[in-house]
Coordinates of C-alpha atoms in Angstrom, one line a residue:
M1 CA 128.4 101.8 107.0
H2 CA 125.3 100.0 108.5
L3 CA 121.7 100.1 107.5
L4 CA 119.5 98.7 110.1
G5 CA 122.4 96.8 111.8
R6 CA 123.5 95.3 108.4
D7 CA 126.5 96.1 106.4
I8 CA 125.6 97.9 103.2
V9 CA 128.8 96.7 101.6
S10 CA 130.1 93.2 102.6
E11 CA 133.5 92.2 103.6
P12 CA 134.2 90.4 100.4
T13 CA 133.2 93.5 98.4
R14 CA 135.5 95.7 100.5
R15 CA 138.4 93.3 100.1
S16 CA 137.9 92.9 96.3
A17 CA 137.6 96.7 95.9
R18 CA 140.8 97.3 97.9
Q19 CA 142.6 94.7 95.7
L20 CA 141.3 96.2 92.5
V21 CA 142.1 99.7 93.4
G22 CA 145.6 98.7 94.6
T23 CA 146.4 96.8 91.5
A24 CA 144.9 99.2 89.2
L25 CA 146.8 102.3 90.7
A26 CA 150.1 100.4 90.5
V27 CA 149.4 99.6 86.8
F28 CA 148.1 103.3 86.1
L29 CA 151.1 104.9 88.0
A30 CA 153.6 102.6 86.1
K31 CA 152.0 103.7 82.9
F32 CA 151.6 107.5 83.9
Y33 CA 155.3 107.8 85.0
G34 CA 156.5 105.8 81.9
L35 CA 158.2 103.2 84.3
D36 CA 160.8 101.4 82.1
L37 CA 160.5 97.6 82.8
T38 CA 163.2 96.6 80.4
G39 CA 165.8 94.3 82.1
L40 CA 163.4 93.4 85.0
K41 CA 164.6 90.1 86.6
I42 CA 162.6 87.8 88.8
F43 CA 164.6 84.8 90.3
E44 CA 167.3 85.6 87.8
V45 CA 164.9 85.3 84.9
V46 CA 164.6 88.3 82.5
I47 CA 160.9 89.1 82.1
D48 CA 159.6 90.8 78.8
P49 CA 157.9 94.1 79.4
K50 CA 155.1 92.9 77.1
V51 CA 154.4 89.9 79.3
I52 CA 154.1 92.3 82.3
A53 CA 151.7 94.4 80.5
G54 CA 149.5 91.6 79.3
A55 CA 149.6 89.9 82.7
A56 CA 148.5 93.4 84.3
V57 CA 145.6 93.6 82.0
I58 CA 144.4 90.2 82.8
V59 CA 144.8 90.6 86.6
V60 CA 142.9 94.0 86.5
L61 CA 140.2 92.3 84.4
V62 CA 139.8 89.3 86.7
Q63 CA 139.7 91.6 89.7
S64 CA 137.2 93.9 88.1
G65 CA 135.0 90.8 87.5
T66 CA 135.3 89.6 91.1
F67 CA 134.6 93.0 92.4
L68 CA 131.6 93.5 90.2
A69 CA 130.1 90.1 91.3
H70 CA 130.4 91.0 95.0
W71 CA 129.1 94.5 94.4
I72 CA 126.0 93.4 92.4
G73 CA 125.3 90.8 95.2
D74 CA 125.4 93.5 97.8
W75 CA 123.3 95.8 95.8
T76 CA 120.6 93.3 95.1
S77 CA 120.5 92.3 98.9
L78 CA 119.8 95.9 99.8
V79 CA 116.4 95.9 98.1
P80 CA 114.4 94.4 100.9
W81 CA 116.1 96.5 103.6
N82 CA 112.7 97.7 104.9
S83 CA 110.9 94.4 104.8
A84 CA 109.2 92.8 107.8
E85 CA 112.4 90.7 108.5
R86 CA 114.2 93.9 109.4
F87 CA 113.0 95.3 112.7
N88 CA 114.1 97.9 115.3
G89 CA 114.5 95.5 118.2
M90 CA 111.0 95.9 119.5
A91 CA 109.4 92.6 119.7
R92 CA 105.8 91.9 120.4
W93 CA 105.0 90.2 123.7
S94 CA 101.9 88.2 122.8
V95 CA 102.5 84.6 121.6
G96 CA 102.4 84.1 117.9
S97 CA 102.7 87.6 116.8
R98 CA 105.6 88.7 114.5
T99 CA 108.2 91.2 115.1
I100 CA 107.8 94.2 113.0
D101 CA 110.0 96.9 111.6
R102 CA 109.5 100.7 111.9
I103 CA 107.4 101.0 108.8
G104 CA 105.1 98.2 110.0
Q105 CA 104.7 100.2 113.3
L106 CA 103.5 103.2 111.4
E107 CA 101.2 101.1 109.4
E108 CA 99.6 99.7 112.6
M109 CA 99.4 103.1 113.9
I110 CA 97.6 104.4 110.7
E111 CA 95.2 101.4 110.9
V112 CA 94.2 102.1 114.5
V113 CA 93.4 105.7 113.5
Q114 CA 91.4 104.6 110.5
N115 CA 89.4 102.2 112.7
S116 CA 88.9 104.9 115.4
A117 CA 87.7 107.3 112.5
R118 CA 85.2 104.7 111.3
Q119 CA 83.8 104.3 114.8
L120 CA 83.3 108.1 115.3
Q121 CA 81.3 108.6 112.1
G122 CA 78.0 110.0 113.1
Q123 CA 79.1 110.7 116.6
S124 CA 79.7 114.1 118.3
D125 CA 81.9 112.9 121.2
Q126 CA 84.5 115.7 121.3
A127 CA 86.9 113.7 123.5
A128 CA 87.0 110.8 121.1
I129 CA 87.5 113.1 118.2
E130 CA 90.4 114.7 120.0
K131 CA 91.9 111.4 120.6
V132 CA 91.9 110.5 117.0
A133 CA 93.3 113.9 116.1
A134 CA 96.3 113.2 118.5
E135 CA 96.8 109.8 117.1
V136 CA 96.8 111.3 113.6
K137 CA 99.3 114.0 114.7
A138 CA 101.5 111.4 116.4
A139 CA 101.4 109.2 113.2
R140 CA 102.3 112.2 110.9
E141 CA 105.3 113.0 113.2
E142 CA 106.7 109.6 113.0
V143 CA 106.3 109.5 109.1
E144 CA 108.1 112.9 109.1
K145 CA 110.9 111.6 111.2
L146 CA 111.2 108.4 109.1
Q147 CA 111.3 110.5 105.9
R148 CA 114.0 112.8 107.1
S149 CA 116.1 109.8 108.3
T150 CA 115.5 108.1 105.0
L151 CA 116.6 111.1 102.9
R152 CA 119.7 111.5 105.0
L153 CA 120.5 107.9 104.8
S154 CA 119.9 107.7 101.3
W155 CA 122.3 110.6 100.4
V156 CA 125.1 109.2 102.5
A157 CA 124.5 105.5 101.5
S158 CA 124.5 106.6 97.8
I159 CA 127.9 108.3 98.2
Y160 CA 129.2 105.3 100.0
L161 CA 127.7 102.5 97.8
Y162 CA 127.9 104.2 94.3
G163 CA 130.8 106.5 94.9
L164 CA 133.3 104.9 97.2
Y165 CA 132.5 101.2 96.4
L166 CA 131.5 101.5 92.7
A167 CA 132.9 104.5 90.8
L168 CA 136.2 104.6 92.5
P169 CA 137.3 101.0 91.9
L170 CA 135.9 101.1 88.3
V171 CA 137.5 104.5 87.4
A172 CA 140.8 103.1 88.8
A173 CA 140.6 99.9 86.7
G174 CA 139.4 102.0 83.7
L175 CA 142.6 104.2 84.1
A176 CA 144.8 101.1 84.4
L177 CA 143.3 99.5 81.4
F178 CA 142.9 102.4 78.9
W179 CA 145.6 104.9 79.9
P180 CA 148.0 105.0 77.0
V181 CA 151.6 103.8 77.5
P182 CA 154.0 106.7 76.8
D183 CA 156.5 106.3 74.0
P184 CA 160.1 105.6 75.3

């Protein structure tokens, strides 16, 4: 999922989440179904089931730590998503001016309206007053569009970021680590 052309969850976070979920599900399912690992041989060496259980815990813990480091990095990088560095592709043509984002455009529209309103104080020019009223209406419509878009994006992004890429891997890891091993 993208936010202003930028991934919400980076590729390293997606990769570490997939690894964690895969490993955690394998460990959980082995515990859930009571998989008997007695007599397991790897390269003709008999492996003790306690060693496998200990190694599985260590692997899940290391993968959980790696995943959380990536996820926290992604989460902290989302804070400035609507700063002036993010823009909608519309650059200013005049030399020396900065590119601005959608919120910056709205701020400029509102500033123009405020300046126009200051100039109209004490005047009775109906055409100028109607022009300012039209500008105010346009600015309000843009703000409403942005608010609706932000609410929709906020809801979907929250499910994506907090549900799919935080809760799911952590719940899988928790199940793998804390699910009791059935008695033989």
